[in-house]
């Protein structure tokens, strides 16, 4: 079942199909000891780019997940498909609209045993994803936790993703969210650009996603793997 695919993941590298990555760096990432490679991006994601990255990652044993944010880029062959649903936007196209379109077009081809929804809580107003989806990033802690409960208890989504893409977030809030979920796994991503930030995030969240720093500072990105591995998730 889909939960088994990610329930042990502590560290994940997220690669953007719209950005170039050379073979040597990809090799080091795939052999780094990370638990998975996630492919996903907010713009410029095409079928060709997603296929190409899959073919290159497939030379390695590391599990490979696709975050499907564009219908055009729903490529077969990944180990896991993650379907984002943005919780804190009033633009319903990002919560159910695009998903329904996808189901209408491809409903009978979807590998449900390898498909999981992610309830996104986007909290950095400067993130591209926030601008694109019109996310309300001004939530206070109580409102953020209400969204977490909505995802975990009411909608029973298997993953809650606290997203600060581009900025290191409020780890107190992330820890509170991880504490609150009862069945969902709590993913955190945003601004992890050093081993120490990775360790902080790993203490607060179940699963830590490392994105941009892969392209900005590969050595720092690689150092996050051991930092997460050596940090226990801290229950408060
Ligand atoms: C982006 O959460 C991921 O969707 C990772 O964020 O690129 O800031 O590391 P960064």
Coordinates of N, CA and C and ligand atoms in Angstrom, one line a residue:
X1 N 0.8 -1.2 0.0 CA 0.0 0.0 0.0 C 0.9 1.3 0.0
X2 N 0.3 2.4 -0.4 CA 1.0 3.6 -0.6 C 1.7 4.1 0.7
X3 N 1.1 3.8 1.9 CA 1.7 4.3 3.1 C 3.1 3.7 3.4
X4 N 3.2 2.4 3.0 CA 4.5 1.7 3.2 C 5.6 2.3 2.4
X5 N 5.3 3.0 1.3 CA 6.3 3.6 0.5 C 7.0 4.7 1.2
X6 N 6.3 5.5 2.0 CA 7.0 6.6 2.6 C 7.0 6.7 4.1
X7 N 6.5 5.7 4.8 CA 6.3 5.8 6.3 C 7.6 5.8 7.0
X8 N 8.7 5.4 6.4 CA 10.0 5.4 7.0 C 10.9 6.6 6.5
X9 N 10.4 7.3 5.6 CA 11.2 8.4 5.1 C 11.5 9.5 6.1
X10 N 12.7 9.8 6.3 CA 13.1 10.9 7.2 C 13.7 12.1 6.4
X11 N 14.4 11.7 5.3 CA 15.1 12.7 4.5 C 14.7 12.5 3.0
X12 N 14.4 13.6 2.3 CA 14.0 13.5 0.9 C 14.7 14.6 0.2
X13 N 15.3 14.4 -1.0 CA 15.7 15.5 -1.9 C 14.6 15.7 -2.9
X14 N 14.2 17.0 -3.1 CA 13.2 17.3 -4.1 C 13.9 18.0 -5.3
X15 N 13.8 17.4 -6.4 CA 14.4 17.9 -7.6 C 13.4 18.5 -8.5
X16 N 13.8 19.7 -9.1 CA 12.9 20.4 -10.0 C 13.2 20.0 -11.4
X17 N 12.2 19.4 -12.1 CA 12.5 19.0 -13.5 C 12.8 20.2 -14.4
X18 N 12.5 21.4 -14.0 CA 12.8 22.5 -14.8 C 14.2 23.1 -14.6
X19 N 15.0 22.4 -13.7 CA 16.3 22.9 -13.5 C 17.3 21.8 -13.9
X20 N 18.4 22.3 -14.5 CA 19.5 21.4 -14.9 C 20.2 20.8 -13.7
X21 N 20.6 19.5 -13.9 CA 21.4 18.9 -12.9 C 22.4 17.9 -13.6
X22 N 23.6 18.0 -13.3 CA 24.6 17.1 -14.1 C 24.6 15.7 -13.5
X23 N 25.2 14.8 -14.3 CA 25.2 13.4 -13.9 C 25.9 13.2 -12.6
X24 N 27.0 13.9 -12.4 CA 27.8 13.7 -11.2 C 27.1 14.0 -9.9
X25 N 26.4 15.2 -10.0 CA 25.7 15.6 -8.8 C 24.5 14.6 -8.5
X26 N 23.8 14.3 -9.6 CA 22.7 13.3 -9.5 C 23.1 12.0 -8.9
X27 N 24.3 11.6 -9.3 CA 24.9 10.3 -8.8 C 25.1 10.5 -7.3
X28 N 25.7 11.6 -6.9 CA 26.0 11.8 -5.4 C 24.7 11.9 -4.6
X29 N 23.7 12.5 -5.2 CA 22.4 12.6 -4.4 C 21.8 11.2 -4.3
X30 N 21.8 10.5 -5.4 CA 21.1 9.2 -5.3 C 21.8 8.2 -4.4
X31 N 23.1 8.3 -4.3 CA 23.9 7.4 -3.5 C 24.1 8.0 -2.1
X32 N 23.5 9.1 -1.7 CA 23.8 9.8 -0.5 C 23.3 9.1 0.8
X33 N 22.4 8.2 0.6 CA 21.7 7.6 1.7 C 20.4 8.3 2.0
X34 N 20.0 9.2 1.2 CA 18.6 9.8 1.3 C 17.6 8.7 1.2
X35 N 16.4 9.0 1.8 CA 15.4 7.9 1.7 C 14.6 7.9 0.4
X36 N 14.6 9.1 -0.3 CA 13.9 9.1 -1.6 C 14.2 10.4 -2.3
X37 N 14.0 10.3 -3.6 CA 14.0 11.5 -4.5 C 12.6 11.9 -4.9
X38 N 12.2 13.1 -4.7 CA 10.9 13.5 -5.1 C 11.1 14.5 -6.3
X39 N 10.3 14.3 -7.3 CA 10.4 15.2 -8.5 C 9.2 16.1 -8.5
X40 N 9.4 17.4 -8.5 CA 8.3 18.3 -8.5 C 8.7 19.7 -8.6
X41 N 7.8 20.5 -9.1 CA 8.1 22.0 -9.2 C 6.9 22.7 -9.5
X42 N 6.9 24.0 -9.4 CA 5.7 24.8 -9.5 C 5.5 25.3 -11.0
X43 N 6.6 25.4 -11.8 CA 6.4 25.9 -13.1 C 7.4 25.2 -14.1
X44 N 7.0 25.3 -15.4 CA 7.9 24.8 -16.4 C 8.1 23.3 -16.4
X45 N 7.1 22.6 -15.8 CA 7.2 21.1 -15.6 C 6.5 20.5 -16.9
X46 N 7.3 19.8 -17.7 CA 6.7 19.2 -18.9 C 6.9 17.7 -18.8
X47 N 6.1 17.0 -19.6 CA 6.2 15.5 -19.7 C 7.6 15.1 -20.0
X48 N 8.3 15.7 -21.0 CA 9.6 15.3 -21.4 C 10.6 15.4 -20.2
X49 N 10.5 16.5 -19.5 CA 11.5 16.8 -18.4 C 11.3 15.8 -17.3
X50 N 10.0 15.4 -17.1 CA 9.7 14.5 -16.0 C 10.2 13.1 -16.3
X51 N 10.0 12.7 -17.6 CA 10.4 11.4 -18.1 C 12.0 11.3 -18.0
X52 N 12.6 12.4 -18.5 CA 14.1 12.4 -18.5 C 14.7 12.2 -17.1
X53 N 14.1 12.9 -16.2 CA 14.7 12.8 -14.8 C 14.4 11.4 -14.2
X54 N 13.2 10.9 -14.5 CA 12.9 9.5 -14.0 C 13.9 8.5 -14.6
X55 N 14.2 8.6 -15.9 CA 15.1 7.7 -16.5 C 16.5 7.8 -15.9
X56 N 16.9 9.0 -15.5 CA 18.2 9.2 -14.9 C 18.3 8.7 -13.5
X57 N 17.2 8.9 -12.7 CA 17.2 8.4 -11.3 C 17.0 6.9 -11.2
X58 N 16.3 6.4 -12.2 CA 16.0 4.9 -12.2 C 17.3 4.0 -12.3
X59 N 18.4 4.6 -12.6 CA 19.7 3.8 -12.6 C 20.1 3.5 -11.2
X60 N 19.4 4.1 -10.2 CA 19.8 3.9 -8.8 C 18.7 3.2 -8.1
X61 N 19.0 2.7 -6.9 CA 17.9 1.9 -6.2 C 17.0 2.9 -5.4
X62 N 17.4 4.1 -5.2 CA 16.7 5.0 -4.4 C 15.2 5.2 -4.9
X63 N 14.2 5.1 -4.0 CA 12.8 5.3 -4.4 C 12.6 6.7 -5.0
X64 N 11.7 6.7 -5.9 CA 11.5 7.9 -6.7 C 10.0 8.3 -6.7
X65 N 9.7 9.5 -6.2 CA 8.3 9.9 -6.1 C 8.0 11.1 -7.1
X66 N 6.9 11.1 -7.6 CA 6.5 12.3 -8.5 C 5.4 13.0 -7.8
X67 N 5.6 14.3 -7.6 CA 4.6 15.2 -7.1 C 3.9 15.8 -8.3
X68 N 2.6 15.4 -8.5 CA 1.9 15.7 -9.7 C 1.2 17.1 -9.6
X69 N 1.8 18.1 -10.1 CA 1.1 19.4 -10.0 C 0.6 19.9 -11.3
X70 N 0.9 19.1 -12.4 CA 0.5 19.5 -13.7 C 0.1 18.2 -14.4
X71 N -1.2 18.2 -14.9 CA -1.7 17.0 -15.6 C -0.8 16.6 -16.7
X72 N -0.2 17.5 -17.4 CA 0.6 17.2 -18.5 C 1.8 16.4 -18.2
X73 N 2.2 16.5 -16.9 CA 3.4 15.8 -16.5 C 3.2 14.6 -15.6
X74 N 2.0 13.9 -15.8 CA 1.7 12.7 -15.1 C 2.4 11.5 -15.9
X75 N 3.6 11.2 -15.5 CA 4.4 10.2 -16.2 C 4.3 8.8 -15.5
X76 N 4.0 7.7 -16.2 CA 4.1 6.4 -15.5 C 5.5 6.0 -15.2
X77 N 5.6 5.1 -14.2 CA 6.9 4.5 -13.9 C 7.5 4.9 -12.5
X78 N 6.8 5.9 -11.9 CA 7.4 6.3 -10.6 C 6.9 5.3 -9.5
X79 N 7.7 5.3 -8.4 CA 7.3 4.4 -7.3 C 6.1 4.9 -6.5
X80 N 5.9 6.2 -6.5 CA 4.9 6.8 -5.7 C 4.4 8.1 -6.4
X81 N 3.1 8.4 -6.4 CA 2.5 9.6 -6.9 C 1.9 10.4 -5.7
X82 N 2.4 11.6 -5.6 CA 1.9 12.5 -4.5 C 1.0 13.6 -5.2
X83 N -0.2 13.7 -4.7 CA -1.1 14.7 -5.3 C -1.3 15.8 -4.3
X84 N -0.8 17.0 -4.6 CA -0.9 18.1 -3.6 C -2.4 18.7 -3.6
X85 N -2.9 19.0 -2.4 CA -4.1 19.7 -2.3 C -3.9 20.9 -1.3
X86 N -4.0 22.1 -1.8 CA -3.7 23.2 -1.0 C -4.8 23.6 0.0
X87 N -4.6 23.5 1.3 CA -5.6 23.7 2.2 C -5.9 25.1 2.5
X88 N -4.9 26.0 2.5 CA -5.1 27.4 2.9 C -5.2 28.3 1.7
X89 N -6.1 28.0 0.8 CA -6.4 28.9 -0.2 C -7.9 28.9 -0.4
X90 N -8.4 30.0 -0.9 CA -9.9 30.1 -1.2 C -10.1 29.7 -2.6
X91 N -9.0 29.6 -3.4 CA -9.2 29.2 -4.8 C -9.3 27.7 -4.9
X92 N -10.5 27.3 -5.0 CA -10.8 25.8 -4.9 C -10.2 25.0 -6.0
X93 N -9.8 25.7 -7.1 CA -9.1 24.9 -8.2 C -7.9 24.2 -7.6
X94 N -7.2 24.8 -6.6 CA -6.0 24.2 -6.0 C -6.3 23.1 -5.0
X95 N -7.5 23.1 -4.5 CA -7.9 22.1 -3.5 C -8.5 20.9 -4.2
X96 N -9.5 21.1 -5.1 CA -10.1 20.0 -5.7 C -10.3 20.1 -7.2
X97 N -10.2 21.4 -7.7 CA -10.5 21.6 -9.1 C -9.6 20.9 -10.1
X98 N -8.3 21.1 -10.0 CA -7.4 20.4 -10.9 C -7.4 18.9 -10.7
X99 N -7.6 18.5 -9.4 CA -7.6 17.1 -9.1 C -8.8 16.4 -9.8
X100 N -10.0 17.1 -9.8 CA -11.1 16.5 -10.5 C -10.9 16.4 -12.0
X101 N -10.3 17.5 -12.5 CA -10.0 17.5 -14.0 C -9.1 16.2 -14.3
X102 N -8.1 16.0 -13.4 CA -7.2 14.9 -13.6 C -7.9 13.6 -13.6
X103 N -8.9 13.5 -12.6 CA -9.6 12.2 -12.4 C -10.6 12.0 -13.6
X104 N -11.1 13.1 -14.1 CA -12.0 12.9 -15.3 C -11.2 12.4 -16.5
X105 N -10.0 12.9 -16.6 CA -9.2 12.5 -17.8 C -8.5 11.1 -17.6
X106 N -8.0 10.9 -16.4 CA -7.2 9.7 -16.2 C -7.7 8.7 -15.1
X107 N -8.9 9.0 -14.6 CA -9.4 8.3 -13.4 C -9.2 6.8 -13.4
X108 N -9.3 6.1 -14.6 CA -9.2 4.7 -14.6 C -7.8 4.2 -14.7
X109 N -6.9 5.1 -14.9 CA -5.5 4.6 -15.1 C -4.6 4.9 -13.8
X110 N -5.2 5.5 -12.8 CA -4.4 5.9 -11.7 C -4.0 4.7 -10.8
X111 N -2.7 4.5 -10.5 CA -2.3 3.4 -9.7 C -2.6 3.7 -8.2
X112 N -3.8 3.4 -7.7 CA -4.2 3.9 -6.4 C -3.3 3.4 -5.3
X113 N -2.7 2.2 -5.5 CA -1.9 1.6 -4.4 C -0.6 2.4 -4.3
X114 N -0.3 3.2 -5.3 CA 0.9 4.0 -5.2 C 0.6 5.5 -5.3
X115 N -0.5 5.9 -4.8 CA -0.9 7.3 -5.0 C -1.4 7.8 -3.6
X116 N -0.9 9.0 -3.2 CA -1.3 9.5 -1.9 C -1.5 11.0 -2.0
X117 N -2.5 11.5 -1.3 CA -2.7 13.0 -1.3 C -1.9 13.7 -0.3
X118 N -1.5 14.9 -0.6 CA -0.7 15.7 0.4 C -1.5 16.9 0.7
X119 N -1.9 17.1 2.0 CA -2.6 18.4 2.3 C -1.5 19.4 2.6
X120 N -1.4 20.4 1.7 CA -0.4 21.4 1.8 C -0.9 22.6 2.6
X121 N 0.0 23.1 3.5 CA -0.2 24.3 4.2 C 1.0 25.2 3.8
X122 N 0.7 26.1 3.0 CA 1.8 27.0 2.4 C 1.9 28.2 3.3
X123 N 3.1 28.4 3.9 CA 3.2 29.5 4.9 C 4.2 30.6 4.6
X124 N 4.9 30.5 3.5 CA 5.8 31.6 3.1 C 5.1 32.4 1.9
X125 N 4.7 33.6 2.2 CA 4.0 34.4 1.1 C 4.8 34.6 -0.1
X126 N 6.2 34.6 0.1 CA 7.1 34.9 -1.1 C 7.3 33.6 -1.9
X127 N 6.9 32.5 -1.5 CA 7.1 31.3 -2.3 C 6.3 31.3 -3.6
X128 N 6.8 30.8 -4.6 CA 6.1 30.8 -5.9 C 4.8 30.0 -5.8
X129 N 4.8 28.9 -5.0 CA 3.6 28.2 -4.8 C 2.5 29.0 -4.1
X130 N 2.9 29.9 -3.2 CA 1.9 30.7 -2.5 C 1.3 31.7 -3.5
X131 N 2.1 32.3 -4.3 CA 1.6 33.3 -5.3 C 0.7 32.6 -6.3
X132 N 1.1 31.5 -6.8 CA 0.4 30.7 -7.8 C -1.0 30.3 -7.3
X133 N -1.1 29.9 -6.0 CA -2.3 29.3 -5.5 C -3.1 30.3 -4.7
X134 N -2.6 31.5 -4.4 CA -3.3 32.5 -3.6 C -3.4 32.0 -2.2
X135 N -2.4 31.3 -1.7 CA -2.4 30.8 -0.3 C -2.5 31.9 0.7
X136 N -3.3 31.7 1.8 CA -3.4 32.7 2.8 C -2.3 32.3 3.9
X137 N -1.1 33.0 3.8 CA 0.0 32.6 4.6 C 0.0 33.4 5.9
X138 N -1.0 34.2 6.2 CA -1.0 35.0 7.4 C -1.7 34.3 8.6
X139 N -1.7 33.0 8.5 CA -2.4 32.2 9.6 C -1.7 32.3 10.9
X140 N -2.4 32.5 12.0 CA -1.7 32.3 13.3 C -1.7 30.9 13.7
X141 N -1.0 30.6 14.8 CA -0.8 29.2 15.1 C -2.1 28.4 15.3
X142 N -3.1 29.0 15.9 CA -4.3 28.3 16.1 C -5.0 28.0 14.8
X143 N -5.0 28.9 13.8 CA -5.6 28.7 12.5 C -4.8 27.6 11.8
X144 N -3.5 27.7 11.9 CA -2.6 26.6 11.2 C -3.0 25.3 11.8
X145 N -3.1 25.2 13.1 CA -3.4 23.8 13.7 C -4.8 23.4 13.3
X146 N -5.7 24.3 13.1 CA -7.1 23.9 12.6 C -7.0 23.3 11.2
X147 N -6.1 23.9 10.4 CA -5.9 23.3 9.1 C -5.3 21.9 9.1
X148 N -4.4 21.7 10.1 CA -3.7 20.4 10.3 C -4.8 19.4 10.7
X149 N -5.6 19.8 11.6 CA -6.7 18.9 12.0 C -7.7 18.6 10.9
X150 N -8.0 19.6 10.1 CA -8.8 19.4 8.9 C -8.3 18.3 8.0
X151 N -7.0 18.4 7.8 CA -6.3 17.4 6.9 C -6.2 16.1 7.5
X152 N -5.8 16.0 8.8 CA -5.5 14.7 9.4 C -6.8 14.0 9.9
X153 N -7.7 14.8 10.5 CA -8.8 14.1 11.2 C -10.0 14.1 10.3
X154 N -10.3 15.3 9.6 CA -11.6 15.3 8.9 C -11.4 14.7 7.5
X155 N -10.4 15.2 6.8 CA -10.2 14.7 5.4 C -9.4 13.4 5.4
X156 N -8.7 13.1 6.5 CA -7.9 11.9 6.7 C -6.9 11.7 5.6
X157 N -6.2 12.9 5.2 CA -5.2 12.8 4.2 C -4.0 12.1 4.8
X158 N -3.3 11.3 4.1 CA -2.2 10.5 4.6 C -0.9 11.4 4.9
X159 N -0.8 12.5 4.2 CA 0.4 13.4 4.4 C -0.1 14.8 4.6
X160 N 0.5 15.5 5.6 CA 0.3 16.9 5.8 C 1.7 17.6 5.5
X161 N 1.8 18.5 4.6 CA 3.0 19.1 4.1 C 3.1 20.5 4.5
X162 N 3.9 20.9 5.5 CA 4.1 22.3 5.9 C 5.2 22.8 5.0
X163 N 4.8 23.8 4.2 CA 5.6 24.2 3.1 C 6.0 25.7 3.3
X164 N 7.3 25.9 3.5 CA 7.9 27.3 3.6 C 8.8 27.5 2.4
X165 N 8.7 26.8 1.4 CA 9.6 26.8 0.2 C 10.4 28.2 0.1
X166 N 11.7 28.1 0.2 CA 12.5 29.3 0.0 C 12.9 30.0 1.3
X167 N 12.3 29.6 2.4 CA 12.6 30.3 3.7 C 12.5 29.2 4.8
X168 N 13.4 29.3 5.8 CA 13.3 28.4 6.9 C 12.1 28.8 7.8
X169 N 11.3 27.8 8.1 CA 10.0 28.1 8.8 C 10.1 28.2 10.3
X170 N 8.9 28.2 10.9 CA 8.8 28.3 12.3 C 8.8 26.9 12.9
X171 N 9.9 26.4 13.4 CA 10.0 25.0 13.8 C 9.1 24.7 15.0
X172 N 8.7 25.7 15.8 CA 7.8 25.5 16.9 C 6.4 25.1 16.3
X173 N 6.0 25.8 15.3 CA 4.7 25.5 14.6 C 4.8 24.1 14.0
X174 N 5.9 23.8 13.3 CA 6.0 22.5 12.7 C 6.0 21.4 13.7
X175 N 6.6 21.6 14.8 CA 6.6 20.5 15.9 C 5.2 20.3 16.4
X176 N 4.5 21.5 16.6 CA 3.1 21.4 17.1 C 2.3 20.6 16.1
X177 N 2.5 20.9 14.8 CA 1.7 20.2 13.8 C 2.0 18.7 13.8
X178 N 3.3 18.3 13.9 CA 3.7 16.9 14.0 C 3.1 16.2 15.2
X179 N 3.0 17.0 16.2 CA 2.5 16.4 17.5 C 1.0 16.2 17.4
X180 N 0.3 17.0 16.6 CA -1.1 17.0 16.5 C -1.7 15.9 15.6
X181 N -0.9 15.5 14.5 CA -1.4 14.6 13.6 C -1.5 13.2 14.2
X182 N -2.6 12.5 13.8 CA -2.8 11.1 14.4 C -2.5 10.0 13.5
X183 N -2.8 10.3 12.2 CA -2.5 9.2 11.2 C -1.7 9.7 10.1
X184 N -1.6 11.0 9.9 CA -0.9 11.5 8.7 C 0.6 11.6 9.1
X185 N 1.4 11.6 8.0 CA 2.9 11.8 8.2 C 3.1 13.3 8.0
X186 N 3.9 13.9 8.8 CA 4.1 15.4 8.7 C 5.4 15.7 7.9
X187 N 5.2 16.2 6.7 CA 6.4 16.6 5.9 C 6.7 18.1 6.1
X188 N 7.9 18.4 6.2 CA 8.3 19.8 6.3 C 9.3 20.1 5.1
X189 N 9.1 21.2 4.5 CA 10.1 21.7 3.5 C 10.2 23.2 3.5
X190 N 11.4 23.7 3.2 CA 11.6 25.1 3.1 C 12.9 25.6 3.8
X191 N 13.8 26.2 2.9 CA 15.0 26.9 3.4 C 16.0 26.1 4.1
X192 N 16.0 24.8 4.0 CA 17.0 24.0 4.6 C 18.3 24.1 3.8
X193 N 19.3 24.8 4.3 CA 20.5 25.0 3.5 C 21.8 24.7 4.3
X194 N 21.6 23.9 5.4 CA 22.8 23.5 6.2 C 22.4 22.3 7.0
X195 N 23.4 21.7 7.5 CA 23.2 20.5 8.4 C 22.5 20.9 9.6
X196 N 22.8 22.1 10.2 CA 22.1 22.4 11.4 C 20.6 22.7 11.2
X197 N 20.3 23.3 10.1 CA 18.8 23.5 9.9 C 18.1 22.2 9.6
X198 N 18.8 21.3 8.9 CA 18.2 20.0 8.6 C 18.0 19.3 9.9
X199 N 18.9 19.4 10.9 CA 18.7 18.7 12.2 C 17.6 19.3 12.9
X200 N 17.5 20.6 12.9 CA 16.4 21.3 13.6 C 15.0 20.8 13.0
X201 N 15.0 20.8 11.7 CA 13.7 20.3 11.0 C 13.4 18.9 11.3
X202 N 14.5 18.1 11.4 CA 14.3 16.6 11.6 C 13.8 16.3 13.0
X203 N 14.1 17.2 14.0 CA 13.6 17.1 15.3 C 12.1 17.4 15.4
X204 N 11.7 18.3 14.5 CA 10.3 18.8 14.5 C 9.3 18.1 13.6
X205 N 9.8 17.6 12.5 CA 8.9 16.9 11.5 C 9.2 15.5 11.3
X206 N 8.3 14.7 10.8 CA 8.6 13.3 10.5 C 9.5 13.1 9.3
X207 N 9.3 14.0 8.3 CA 10.0 13.9 7.1 C 10.5 15.2 6.6
X208 N 11.7 15.3 6.3 CA 12.3 16.6 5.9 C 12.6 16.6 4.4
X209 N 12.2 17.7 3.7 CA 12.4 17.8 2.3 C 13.4 18.9 2.0
X210 N 14.4 18.5 1.3 CA 15.5 19.5 0.9 C 15.5 19.7 -0.6
X211 N 15.3 21.0 -0.9 CA 15.1 21.4 -2.3 C 16.2 22.2 -2.9
X212 N 15.9 23.5 -2.9 CA 16.8 24.5 -3.6 C 18.3 24.4 -3.4
X213 N 18.7 24.1 -2.1 CA 20.1 24.1 -1.8 C 20.9 23.1 -2.7
X214 N 20.2 22.1 -3.2 CA 20.8 21.1 -4.1 C 21.5 21.8 -5.2
X215 N 20.8 22.9 -5.7 CA 21.3 23.6 -6.9 C 22.3 24.7 -6.5
X216 N 22.0 25.3 -5.3 CA 22.8 26.4 -4.8 C 24.1 26.0 -4.2
X217 N 24.1 25.0 -3.4 CA 25.3 24.6 -2.7 C 25.2 23.0 -2.4
X218 N 25.7 22.3 -3.4 CA 25.5 20.8 -3.4 C 26.2 20.2 -2.2
X219 N 27.3 20.7 -1.7 CA 28.0 20.1 -0.6 C 27.1 20.3 0.7
X220 N 26.5 21.5 0.8 CA 25.7 21.7 2.0 C 24.4 20.8 1.9
X221 N 23.9 20.6 0.7 CA 22.8 19.7 0.5 C 23.1 18.3 0.9
X222 N 24.3 17.8 0.5 CA 24.6 16.4 0.8 C 24.8 16.3 2.3
X223 N 25.3 17.3 3.0 CA 25.5 17.2 4.4 C 24.2 17.1 5.2
X224 N 23.1 17.5 4.6 CA 21.8 17.4 5.4 C 21.4 15.9 5.6
X225 N 21.9 15.0 4.8 CA 21.5 13.6 4.9 C 21.9 13.0 6.2
X226 N 23.2 13.2 6.6 CA 23.7 12.6 7.8 C 23.1 13.4 9.0
X227 N 22.9 14.7 8.8 CA 22.3 15.5 9.9 C 20.9 15.0 10.3
X228 N 20.1 14.6 9.3 CA 18.8 14.1 9.5 C 18.9 12.7 10.1
X229 N 19.7 11.9 9.6 CA 19.9 10.5 10.0 C 20.3 10.5 11.5
X230 N 21.1 11.5 11.9 CA 21.6 11.5 13.3 C 20.7 12.2 14.3
X231 N 19.5 12.7 13.8 CA 18.6 13.4 14.7 C 17.4 12.6 14.9
X232 N 16.9 12.5 16.1 CA 15.7 11.8 16.4 C 14.5 12.8 16.3
X233 N 13.4 12.3 15.8 CA 12.2 13.1 15.9 C 11.8 13.3 17.4
X234 N 11.7 14.5 17.8 CA 11.5 14.7 19.2 C 10.0 15.0 19.6
X235 N 9.5 14.0 20.3 CA 8.1 14.2 20.8 C 8.2 15.2 22.0
X236 N 7.3 16.2 22.0 CA 7.4 17.1 23.1 C 6.7 16.6 24.3
Ligands
LIG1 C1 9.9 22.9 -1.9 O1 9.5 22.1 0.4 C2 10.4 22.1 -0.7 O2 8.6 22.4 -2.3 C3 11.8 22.5 -0.3 O3 12.0 23.9 -0.1 O4 13.5 24.6 -1.9 O5 13.3 25.9 0.2 O6 14.4 23.7 0.2 P1 13.4 24.5 -0.4

